[in-house]
């Protein structure tokens, strides 16, 4: 990555949530490293990833918190919902149980984030079409019912992974432009550059985002 | 009642409780000399209720209500029994010793636990489904695996469920090693391990895990309070031992929980290579309270090892990414020696000096 730390207009905070083993960490890894991590260890608590993207000519730095899916870490992971501008709610389209749990994930996301948080529904493992357990139409209907944007993608092949993150950013950016997301409000998960601590004095330092 | 009542199985949650605060089998008569008959009454009552933990025993309704009535009457009459301590502290040494002996006896015991424990109600999740590493053994050929005493399942399911994370991850539990050992025969029709050996290893694994988790059990209970507390202690400690680094982290909006949670949850296993983990845990085993207390000083020493590099990173993401991927790939004995030496010196300065630690750190 070539962008220097000072070279962006906004920071957006994201969280990735969903059942254990649906591929949250792999999605993040595919997005930040453009590689598929085959033997991904269980996430403990939360892990952090970052990448700079471009939306409508504006550079935006994404700060992504990848949460552990295991129930035992729920107490810790819940504290990361607050202040997220975008939430990716992931299920595994080859395992119906992960889809069935979406309502409780959605309840958590709705109650713990602010009303402007862009929530996306992501059906992962689209490369395993022959093992599909959740029809596209069904998930699409669920998403529409709950006002979510829906995408199927594959962390393995990388298909639609970029879109999942970019579309979320576009939606957040759109909310800023049309004024529905008030940047002065608390915990929006969006930080304009001028408010960044010490952003100006960082020039010339090596980049560390990769 | 057999010697393995549900209330006296070493290593279960209840006996841990019981080991430090044994039931009042030997109620101290030091102050109970006022009424001669009272001691006997108490002993009778005690005998009648000492098996209260044992769920198999039906409560004698009439006795229970009579006792309750007595207590109520005593309270109504304004009598207080301050001298009857509910949980008298006992000196740790003899208890610990006898407990260790009990553990050792159990570890070499060849019989499965007596069948009486199997009467424990199966309320807890059995451990076996959580251990895919061993559950794929042919059940008929390995009776230990197929028909473990239920009481054991109950006990195993408590501490081990947390270790299974790593077992699944990296084959680092003994169970996983065992499985590898015997899965070598997979290609030529899977051979099952000798039952005796399986039993020994199972007992061994269980007591090892149990001893390890004894001191850090609250790391893995609901909401993981042990970890929360230790992360806070680490923060306090760092504000004392490496203030520039501490300030650097704070000014970049880094919370200790964001990186140190994993350090505590996995006892640094994820941060350093396996050979270094084994070396480090060996030190933990040889230190009193190694996993509980010394680990915290090791974490502080570990964090300040990277002080310069962390301070060279000038923003949140830089520091965070470095903290998540510390370059320890080449670590071995030497690095762990230095790390534990530093941790030891920190411990000798700060251990037991809690107020000293927190007085100023509370307002950094």
Coordinates of C-alpha atoms in Angstrom, one line a residue:
Chain A
X1 CA 0.0 0.0 0.0
X2 CA 1.3 3.3 -0.9
X3 CA -0.9 5.8 0.8
X4 CA 0.8 7.7 3.6
X5 CA -1.1 7.9 6.9
X6 CA -2.0 11.5 6.4
X7 CA -3.5 11.0 3.0
X8 CA -7.1 10.3 3.7
X9 CA -10.2 12.3 4.5
X10 CA -12.1 10.0 6.8
X11 CA -11.8 7.1 9.1
X12 CA -14.7 4.6 9.1
X13 CA -15.0 2.0 11.8
X14 CA -16.4 -1.4 10.9
X15 CA -17.3 -4.5 12.8
X16 CA -17.7 -8.0 11.4
X17 CA -20.1 -10.2 13.3
X18 CA -21.6 -13.6 12.9
X19 CA -21.4 -17.2 14.1
X20 CA -18.2 -19.1 14.6
X21 CA -16.6 -20.5 11.5
X22 CA -18.6 -18.5 8.9
X23 CA -15.4 -16.9 7.6
X24 CA -15.3 -13.5 9.2
X25 CA -11.5 -13.4 9.7
X26 CA -11.0 -14.8 6.2
X27 CA -13.1 -12.1 4.7
X28 CA -11.0 -9.5 6.5
X29 CA -7.8 -11.1 5.5
X30 CA -8.9 -11.4 1.9
X31 CA -9.9 -7.7 1.9
X32 CA -6.7 -6.4 3.6
X33 CA -4.2 -8.8 2.1
X34 CA -5.9 -10.1 -1.0
X35 CA -5.1 -13.6 0.1
X36 CA -7.1 -16.6 1.3
X37 CA -6.0 -17.9 4.7
X38 CA -6.7 -21.6 4.6
X39 CA -6.0 -22.6 8.2
X40 CA -7.4 -19.6 10.0
X41 CA -7.1 -20.0 13.8
X42 CA -10.1 -19.0 16.0
X43 CA -10.3 -15.4 16.7
X44 CA -9.7 -14.6 20.4
X45 CA -11.8 -11.6 21.5
X46 CA -11.3 -9.2 18.6
X47 CA -8.7 -8.6 15.9
X48 CA -8.0 -5.5 14.0
X49 CA -7.4 -4.8 10.3
X50 CA -7.1 -1.7 8.2
X51 CA -7.0 -0.6 4.6
X52 CA -7.4 2.6 2.7
X53 CA -10.1 2.7 0.0
X54 CA -11.4 5.3 -2.3
X55 CA -15.1 6.4 -2.5
X56 CA -16.1 9.2 -4.9
X57 CA -12.5 10.4 -5.1
X58 CA -12.2 10.6 -1.3
X59 CA -9.6 8.4 0.4
X60 CA -11.1 6.6 3.4
X61 CA -9.3 4.6 5.9
X62 CA -11.3 1.6 7.2
X63 CA -10.6 0.4 10.7
X64 CA -12.1 -3.0 10.9
X65 CA -12.8 -5.0 14.1
X66 CA -13.1 -8.7 13.4
X67 CA -14.9 -10.2 16.3
X68 CA -14.8 -13.8 17.7
X69 CA -17.9 -15.8 16.9
X70 CA -17.8 -18.0 19.9
X71 CA -20.4 -17.4 22.5
X72 CA -17.9 -17.3 25.3
X73 CA -16.3 -14.1 24.0
X74 CA -19.6 -12.3 23.6
X75 CA -19.1 -10.1 26.6
X76 CA -15.9 -8.7 25.1
X77 CA -17.0 -8.5 21.5
X78 CA -20.2 -6.6 22.4
X79 CA -18.1 -3.6 23.5
X80 CA -16.9 -3.1 20.0
X81 CA -20.3 -2.5 18.4
X82 CA -20.5 1.0 19.9
X83 CA -19.1 3.5 17.5
X84 CA -19.2 1.4 14.4
X85 CA -20.2 3.1 11.2
X86 CA -20.6 -0.1 9.3
X87 CA -21.4 -3.7 10.4
X88 CA -20.9 -6.7 8.2
X89 CA -23.2 -9.5 9.5
X90 CA -21.9 -12.7 8.0
X91 CA -23.4 -16.2 7.7
X92 CA -22.2 -19.4 6.0
X93 CA -24.5 -20.2 3.1
X94 CA -23.6 -23.9 3.4
X95 CA -24.7 -24.1 7.0
X96 CA -28.2 -23.2 7.7
X97 CA -27.8 -22.8 11.4
X98 CA -25.6 -19.8 10.9
X99 CA -28.3 -18.2 8.9
X100 CA -30.9 -19.1 11.5
X101 CA -29.0 -17.2 14.2
X102 CA -29.0 -14.0 12.2
X103 CA -32.0 -12.6 14.0
X104 CA -30.1 -12.6 17.3
X105 CA -27.0 -11.1 15.7
X106 CA -29.2 -8.4 14.1
X107 CA -30.9 -7.7 17.4
X108 CA -27.5 -7.2 19.0
X109 CA -26.3 -5.0 16.1
X110 CA -29.5 -2.9 16.2
X111 CA -29.4 -2.4 19.9
X112 CA -25.7 -1.8 20.3
X113 CA -24.9 0.4 17.4
X114 CA -26.3 3.8 16.5
X115 CA -29.3 4.1 14.2
X116 CA -27.2 5.3 11.3
X117 CA -24.9 2.3 11.2
X118 CA -24.9 0.7 7.8
X119 CA -25.6 -3.0 8.3
X120 CA -24.8 -5.4 5.5
X121 CA -25.8 -9.0 5.3
X122 CA -23.0 -11.2 3.8
X123 CA -23.5 -14.8 2.7
X124 CA -20.0 -16.2 2.7
X125 CA -18.6 -19.3 1.0
X126 CA -20.3 -18.7 -2.3
X127 CA -17.6 -20.9 -4.0
X128 CA -19.3 -23.9 -2.5
X129 CA -22.4 -23.6 -4.6
X130 CA -23.1 -27.3 -4.6
X131 CA -23.3 -27.3 -0.8
X132 CA -25.7 -24.4 -0.7
X133 CA -28.0 -24.6 2.3
X134 CA -29.6 -21.2 2.2
X135 CA -31.3 -20.0 -1.1
X136 CA -30.3 -16.6 -2.4
X137 CA -33.9 -15.5 -2.6
X138 CA -34.6 -16.4 1.0
X139 CA -31.7 -14.4 2.4
X140 CA -32.5 -11.5 0.0
X141 CA -36.1 -11.4 1.4
X142 CA -34.8 -11.5 5.0
X143 CA -32.4 -8.6 4.1
X144 CA -35.2 -6.5 2.6
X145 CA -37.5 -7.2 5.5
X146 CA -34.9 -5.8 7.9
X147 CA -33.6 -3.0 5.7
X148 CA -30.2 -4.6 5.1
X149 CA -28.1 -4.7 2.0
X150 CA -27.4 -8.2 0.9
X151 CA -24.4 -9.7 -0.9
X152 CA -23.1 -13.2 -1.4
X153 CA -19.3 -13.5 -1.6
X154 CA -16.4 -15.9 -1.2
X155 CA -13.4 -15.2 0.9
X156 CA -11.8 -18.1 -0.8
X157 CA -12.0 -16.8 -4.4
X158 CA -12.3 -13.2 -3.4
X159 CA -15.5 -12.7 -5.4
X160 CA -17.6 -9.8 -4.1
X161 CA -15.3 -9.3 -1.1
X162 CA -14.2 -5.9 -2.2
X163 CA -17.8 -4.9 -2.9
X164 CA -18.9 -5.9 0.5
X165 CA -16.6 -3.4 2.1
X166 CA -16.8 -0.8 -0.6
X167 CA -20.6 -0.7 -0.8
X168 CA -20.7 -0.3 2.9
X169 CA -18.4 2.6 2.7
X170 CA -20.4 4.1 -0.1
X171 CA -23.5 3.9 1.9
X172 CA -21.9 5.6 4.9
X173 CA -20.4 8.3 2.7
X174 CA -23.8 8.9 1.1
X175 CA -25.2 9.3 4.6
X176 CA -22.6 11.9 5.4
X177 CA -23.2 13.7 2.1
X178 CA -27.0 13.9 2.5
X179 CA -26.7 14.9 6.1
X180 CA -28.4 11.9 7.7
X181 CA -25.2 11.1 9.5
X182 CA -24.2 13.9 11.8
X183 CA -20.5 14.0 12.2
X184 CA -20.8 15.9 15.4
X185 CA -22.8 13.3 17.1
X186 CA -21.1 10.8 19.4
X187 CA -20.1 7.3 18.4
X188 CA -20.9 7.7 14.7
X189 CA -17.8 5.6 13.8
X190 CA -16.7 8.3 11.4
X191 CA -13.8 10.5 12.0
X192 CA -13.0 13.4 9.6
X193 CA -9.3 14.0 9.1
X194 CA -9.1 17.3 10.8
X195 CA -10.2 15.8 14.1
X196 CA -7.5 13.1 14.0
X197 CA -5.1 13.4 16.8
X198 CA -1.6 14.3 15.7
X199 CA -2.4 13.6 12.1
X200 CA -0.5 16.5 10.8
X201 CA 2.8 15.6 12.4
X202 CA 3.0 12.1 10.9
X203 CA 4.3 12.9 7.5
X204 CA 7.4 11.2 6.4
X205 CA 6.9 8.2 8.6
X206 CA 6.9 4.8 7.0
X207 CA 3.5 3.3 6.2
X208 CA 2.4 0.5 8.3
X209 CA -0.9 -0.5 6.9
X210 CA 0.0 -3.7 5.2
Chain B
X1 CA -21.7 -43.8 50.3
X2 CA -18.5 -44.6 48.5
X3 CA -15.3 -42.7 49.0
X4 CA -16.1 -40.8 45.8
X5 CA -19.1 -38.9 46.8
X6 CA -20.0 -36.1 44.5
X7 CA -18.9 -33.7 47.1
X8 CA -15.4 -34.9 47.5
X9 CA -14.1 -35.6 44.1
X10 CA -10.8 -33.6 43.8
X11 CA -10.7 -31.1 41.0
X12 CA -14.4 -30.6 40.7
X13 CA -15.7 -27.2 41.3
X14 CA -17.2 -28.1 44.7
X15 CA -14.1 -29.7 46.2
X16 CA -12.0 -26.7 45.3
X17 CA -14.3 -24.9 47.5
X18 CA -14.1 -27.7 49.9
X19 CA -10.3 -27.9 49.9
X20 CA -9.8 -24.4 51.1
X21 CA -12.9 -24.3 53.3
X22 CA -13.6 -27.8 54.3
X23 CA -17.0 -28.7 55.5
X24 CA -17.3 -28.5 59.3
X25 CA -16.5 -32.2 59.9
X26 CA -14.2 -31.1 62.7
X27 CA -16.1 -28.1 64.1
X28 CA -13.7 -26.3 66.3
X29 CA -14.9 -26.5 69.9
X30 CA -12.7 -23.6 71.1
X31 CA -15.6 -21.3 71.7
X32 CA -18.5 -23.7 71.8
X33 CA -18.0 -24.7 75.5
X34 CA -21.0 -22.7 76.9
X35 CA -23.5 -25.5 76.6
X36 CA -22.3 -29.1 76.7
X37 CA -25.2 -30.5 74.7
X38 CA -24.9 -28.0 72.0
X39 CA -21.9 -29.5 70.4
X40 CA -23.6 -32.9 70.1
X41 CA -26.7 -31.3 68.6
X42 CA -24.6 -29.4 66.1
X43 CA -22.7 -32.6 65.2
X44 CA -25.9 -34.4 64.7
X45 CA -27.3 -31.7 62.5
X46 CA -24.0 -31.5 60.6
X47 CA -24.0 -35.2 60.0
X48 CA -27.5 -35.1 58.7
X49 CA -26.8 -32.3 56.2
X50 CA -23.1 -32.9 55.3
X51 CA -24.2 -34.8 52.2
X52 CA -26.3 -31.9 51.0
X53 CA -24.0 -31.5 47.9
X54 CA -24.8 -35.0 47.0
X55 CA -27.7 -34.8 44.7
X56 CA -28.6 -38.4 45.0
X57 CA -29.5 -38.1 48.6
X58 CA -33.1 -37.2 49.2
X59 CA -33.6 -34.5 51.7
X60 CA -35.4 -35.6 54.8
X61 CA -38.3 -33.1 54.8
X62 CA -39.2 -33.4 58.4
X63 CA -35.6 -33.1 59.5
X64 CA -35.0 -30.1 57.3
X65 CA -38.1 -28.3 58.4
X66 CA -37.3 -29.1 62.1
X67 CA -33.8 -27.6 61.6
X68 CA -35.2 -24.6 59.9
X69 CA -37.7 -24.1 62.7
X70 CA -34.9 -24.3 65.2
X71 CA -32.9 -21.6 63.4
X72 CA -35.9 -19.4 63.1
X73 CA -36.7 -19.9 66.8
X74 CA -33.1 -19.1 67.7
X75 CA -33.3 -15.9 65.7
X76 CA -36.6 -15.0 67.1
X77 CA -35.2 -15.4 70.6
X78 CA -32.4 -13.0 69.7
X79 CA -29.6 -15.5 69.9
X80 CA -26.8 -15.0 67.6
X81 CA -24.1 -17.5 66.8
X82 CA -21.2 -15.3 65.8
X83 CA -18.7 -17.9 66.8
X84 CA -19.9 -20.4 64.2
X85 CA -17.9 -19.5 61.3
X86 CA -19.4 -20.7 58.0
X87 CA -16.1 -21.0 56.2
X88 CA -13.2 -21.1 58.7
X89 CA -9.9 -20.5 57.1
X90 CA -7.5 -23.3 57.3
X91 CA -3.7 -23.5 56.9
X92 CA -3.1 -24.2 53.3
X93 CA -0.1 -26.4 53.6
X94 CA -1.5 -29.7 55.0
X95 CA -4.6 -29.4 52.8
X96 CA -2.6 -28.8 49.7
X97 CA -0.3 -31.6 50.4
X98 CA -3.1 -34.1 51.0
X99 CA -4.8 -32.9 47.9
X100 CA -1.7 -33.3 45.9
X101 CA -1.4 -36.9 47.2
X102 CA -4.9 -37.5 46.2
X103 CA -4.2 -36.2 42.8
X104 CA -1.2 -38.4 42.4
X105 CA -3.2 -41.4 43.6
X106 CA -5.8 -40.7 41.1
X107 CA -3.3 -40.1 38.3
X108 CA -1.9 -43.6 38.7
X109 CA -5.2 -45.3 39.3
X110 CA -6.0 -47.8 36.7
X111 CA -9.6 -48.3 37.5
X112 CA -12.2 -46.0 36.1
X113 CA -13.8 -43.9 38.8
X114 CA -16.2 -46.0 40.9
X115 CA -19.7 -46.2 39.4
X116 CA -21.3 -44.2 42.1
X117 CA -20.3 -41.0 40.4
X118 CA -22.3 -42.0 37.4
X119 CA -25.4 -41.1 39.3
X120 CA -24.5 -37.4 39.0
X121 CA -27.3 -35.8 36.9
X122 CA -26.2 -35.1 33.4
X123 CA -27.0 -31.4 33.5
X124 CA -23.6 -30.3 32.1
X125 CA -22.7 -30.7 28.5
X126 CA -20.6 -33.8 28.1
X127 CA -17.1 -33.2 27.1
X128 CA -16.8 -35.8 24.4
X129 CA -18.7 -34.1 21.7
X130 CA -16.5 -31.1 22.2
X131 CA -13.4 -33.1 21.6
X132 CA -13.6 -34.2 17.9
X133 CA -9.9 -35.2 18.3
X134 CA -10.8 -38.2 20.3
X135 CA -14.5 -38.7 19.6
X136 CA -13.7 -40.3 16.2
X137 CA -12.1 -43.3 17.9
X138 CA -13.9 -46.5 17.2
X139 CA -16.2 -46.5 20.2
X140 CA -16.6 -50.3 20.6
X141 CA -12.8 -50.7 20.6
X142 CA -12.2 -48.1 23.2
X143 CA -14.5 -48.5 26.1
X144 CA -13.0 -45.6 28.0
X145 CA -13.9 -43.3 25.3
X146 CA -17.3 -44.7 24.7
X147 CA -18.4 -45.1 28.3
X148 CA -16.7 -42.8 30.6
X149 CA -18.1 -42.4 34.1
X150 CA -20.6 -39.7 33.9
X151 CA -19.2 -37.9 36.9
X152 CA -16.0 -37.4 35.0
X153 CA -17.8 -35.9 32.0
X154 CA -19.3 -33.5 34.4
X155 CA -15.9 -32.5 35.8
X156 CA -14.1 -32.6 32.5
X157 CA -16.6 -30.4 30.8
X158 CA -15.8 -27.5 33.1
X159 CA -12.1 -26.8 32.8
X160 CA -11.4 -28.4 29.5
X161 CA -14.0 -26.7 27.4
X162 CA -11.7 -23.7 27.5
X163 CA -8.6 -25.5 26.5
X164 CA -10.3 -27.1 23.6
X165 CA -10.0 -23.8 21.8
X166 CA -6.3 -24.4 21.5
X167 CA -6.7 -28.1 21.1
X168 CA -8.7 -27.5 18.0
X169 CA -6.4 -24.8 16.9
X170 CA -3.0 -26.2 17.2
X171 CA -3.1 -29.7 18.5
X172 CA -1.4 -28.6 21.7
X173 CA -3.4 -30.6 24.2
X174 CA -2.4 -33.9 25.2
X175 CA -5.6 -35.3 23.8
X176 CA -4.6 -34.1 20.4
X177 CA -1.1 -35.6 20.7
X178 CA -2.6 -38.9 21.7
X179 CA -4.9 -38.8 18.7
X180 CA -2.0 -38.2 16.4
X181 CA -0.1 -41.0 18.0
X182 CA -2.8 -43.5 17.2
X183 CA -4.1 -42.1 14.0
X184 CA -0.8 -43.2 12.4
X185 CA -2.4 -46.6 12.0
X186 CA -5.3 -45.0 10.1
X187 CA -4.3 -46.1 6.7
X188 CA -4.1 -49.8 7.6
X189 CA -7.4 -49.9 9.4
X190 CA -7.4 -47.8 12.5
X191 CA -5.9 -49.5 15.5
X192 CA -7.2 -48.5 18.8
X193 CA -4.9 -47.6 21.6
X194 CA -4.5 -50.0 24.6
X195 CA -7.3 -49.2 27.0
X196 CA -5.0 -49.1 30.0
X197 CA -2.8 -46.5 28.3
X198 CA -5.8 -44.5 27.2
X199 CA -7.1 -44.5 30.8
X200 CA -3.8 -43.4 32.2
X201 CA -3.4 -40.6 29.6
X202 CA -6.9 -39.5 30.2
X203 CA -6.4 -39.3 33.9
X204 CA -3.1 -37.6 33.4
X205 CA -4.5 -35.1 30.9
X206 CA -7.3 -34.4 33.2
X207 CA -5.3 -33.7 36.3
X208 CA -2.8 -31.6 34.4
X209 CA -5.5 -29.5 32.9
X210 CA -7.3 -29.3 36.2
X211 CA -4.1 -28.2 38.1
X212 CA -3.4 -25.7 35.4
X213 CA -6.8 -24.2 35.4
X214 CA -7.3 -24.2 39.2
X215 CA -5.7 -20.8 39.7
X216 CA -7.1 -19.2 36.6
X217 CA -10.6 -20.5 36.5
X218 CA -12.2 -17.1 36.5
X219 CA -10.4 -16.3 33.3
X220 CA -12.9 -18.6 31.7
X221 CA -16.2 -18.1 33.5
X222 CA -19.0 -15.9 32.2
X223 CA -17.7 -12.5 31.0
X224 CA -14.2 -13.6 31.9
X225 CA -13.7 -11.4 35.0
X226 CA -10.2 -12.8 35.6
X227 CA -9.0 -11.5 32.3
X228 CA -10.6 -8.1 32.8
X229 CA -8.9 -7.8 36.1
X230 CA -5.5 -8.9 34.9
X231 CA -5.6 -6.5 31.9
X232 CA -6.3 -3.7 34.3
X233 CA -3.4 -4.8 36.5
X234 CA -1.2 -4.9 33.4
X235 CA -2.2 -1.3 32.6
X236 CA -1.4 -0.1 36.1
X237 CA 1.9 -1.9 36.0
X238 CA 2.9 -0.4 32.7
X239 CA 2.0 3.0 33.8
X240 CA 4.7 2.5 36.5
X241 CA 7.4 0.6 34.6
X242 CA 7.3 2.2 31.1
X243 CA 5.5 5.5 31.3
X244 CA 6.5 6.7 27.9
X245 CA 5.1 3.6 26.2
X246 CA 2.0 3.7 28.4
X247 CA 1.4 7.3 27.4
X248 CA 2.1 6.5 23.7
X249 CA -0.5 3.8 23.8
X250 CA -3.1 6.0 25.5
X251 CA -2.6 9.0 23.3
X252 CA -3.2 6.8 20.3
X253 CA -6.4 5.6 21.7
X254 CA -5.2 2.0 22.3
X255 CA -6.9 0.2 25.1
X256 CA -5.0 -2.6 26.8
X257 CA -8.0 -4.9 26.4
X258 CA -7.7 -4.6 22.6
X259 CA -4.4 -6.5 22.5
X260 CA -3.8 -8.0 26.0
X261 CA -7.1 -9.9 26.1
X262 CA -5.6 -12.6 23.8
X263 CA -2.3 -12.6 25.9
X264 CA -4.3 -13.5 28.9
X265 CA -6.8 -15.8 27.3
X266 CA -4.2 -17.9 25.6
X267 CA -1.3 -17.3 28.1
X268 CA 0.8 -15.8 25.3
X269 CA 0.5 -19.0 23.3
X270 CA -0.6 -17.1 20.2
X271 CA 2.1 -14.5 20.5
X272 CA 5.2 -16.7 20.6
X273 CA 6.2 -19.9 18.8
X274 CA 5.4 -23.3 20.3
X275 CA 8.9 -24.0 21.5
X276 CA 9.0 -20.7 23.4
X277 CA 5.5 -21.4 24.8
X278 CA 6.7 -24.7 26.2
X279 CA 9.7 -23.0 27.8
X280 CA 7.6 -20.2 29.2
X281 CA 4.9 -22.5 30.6
X282 CA 7.6 -24.6 32.2
X283 CA 8.6 -21.5 34.2
X284 CA 5.0 -20.9 35.0
X285 CA 4.7 -24.4 36.4
X286 CA 7.8 -24.0 38.6
X287 CA 6.7 -20.6 40.0
X288 CA 4.1 -20.5 42.7
X289 CA 1.0 -18.9 41.1
X290 CA 2.8 -18.9 37.8
X291 CA -0.2 -18.9 35.6
X292 CA -2.1 -16.5 37.7
X293 CA 0.3 -13.9 38.9
X294 CA 3.7 -14.3 37.3
X295 CA 2.1 -14.3 33.9
X296 CA 1.0 -10.7 34.4
X297 CA 4.6 -9.7 35.0
X298 CA 5.7 -11.6 32.0
X299 CA 3.1 -9.7 30.0
X300 CA 4.5 -6.4 31.2
X301 CA 8.0 -7.5 30.4
X302 CA 6.8 -8.8 27.0
X303 CA 5.1 -5.5 26.2
X304 CA 8.1 -3.4 27.2
X305 CA 10.4 -5.6 25.0
X306 CA 8.7 -3.8 22.1
X307 CA 8.7 -0.4 23.6
X308 CA 11.0 1.2 21.0
X309 CA 9.3 -0.3 18.1
X310 CA 5.8 0.6 19.4
X311 CA 6.8 4.1 20.0
X312 CA 8.1 4.4 16.5
X313 CA 4.6 3.7 15.2
X314 CA 2.8 7.0 15.1
X315 CA -0.8 6.1 14.8
X316 CA -3.5 3.8 16.1
X317 CA -3.4 1.3 13.2
X318 CA 0.4 1.1 13.1
X319 CA 0.6 0.3 16.8
X320 CA -2.3 -2.1 16.7
X321 CA -1.1 -4.0 13.7
X322 CA 2.3 -4.4 15.3
X323 CA 0.8 -5.5 18.6
X324 CA -1.2 -8.2 16.8
X325 CA 1.8 -9.4 14.8
X326 CA 4.8 -9.1 17.1
X327 CA 7.9 -10.5 15.3
X328 CA 8.6 -13.4 17.6
X329 CA 9.0 -16.1 14.9
X330 CA 12.6 -16.7 15.9
X331 CA 12.0 -16.7 19.6
X332 CA 13.5 -19.6 21.6
X333 CA 14.9 -20.4 25.0
X334 CA 17.2 -17.4 25.1
X335 CA 14.4 -14.8 24.6
X336 CA 12.2 -16.5 27.2
X337 CA 15.1 -16.5 29.7
X338 CA 15.5 -12.8 29.2
X339 CA 11.8 -12.3 29.4
X340 CA 11.3 -14.2 32.5
X341 CA 14.3 -12.6 34.2
X342 CA 12.8 -9.2 33.5
X343 CA 9.4 -10.4 34.7
X344 CA 11.0 -11.7 37.8
X345 CA 12.6 -8.5 38.6
X346 CA 9.3 -6.7 38.1
X347 CA 7.6 -9.1 40.4
X348 CA 10.2 -8.7 43.1
X349 CA 9.7 -5.0 43.0
X350 CA 5.9 -4.7 42.6
X351 CA 4.4 -7.9 44.0
X352 CA 2.3 -7.3 47.0
X353 CA 2.6 -3.6 46.6
X354 CA -0.9 -3.0 45.3
X355 CA -1.5 0.4 46.7
X356 CA 1.9 1.5 45.5
X357 CA 1.0 0.3 42.1
X358 CA -2.5 1.7 41.8
X359 CA -2.3 5.0 43.8
X360 CA -0.8 7.0 41.0
X361 CA -1.8 4.8 38.1
X362 CA -5.4 5.5 38.8
X363 CA -5.0 8.9 37.3
X364 CA -2.4 8.6 34.6

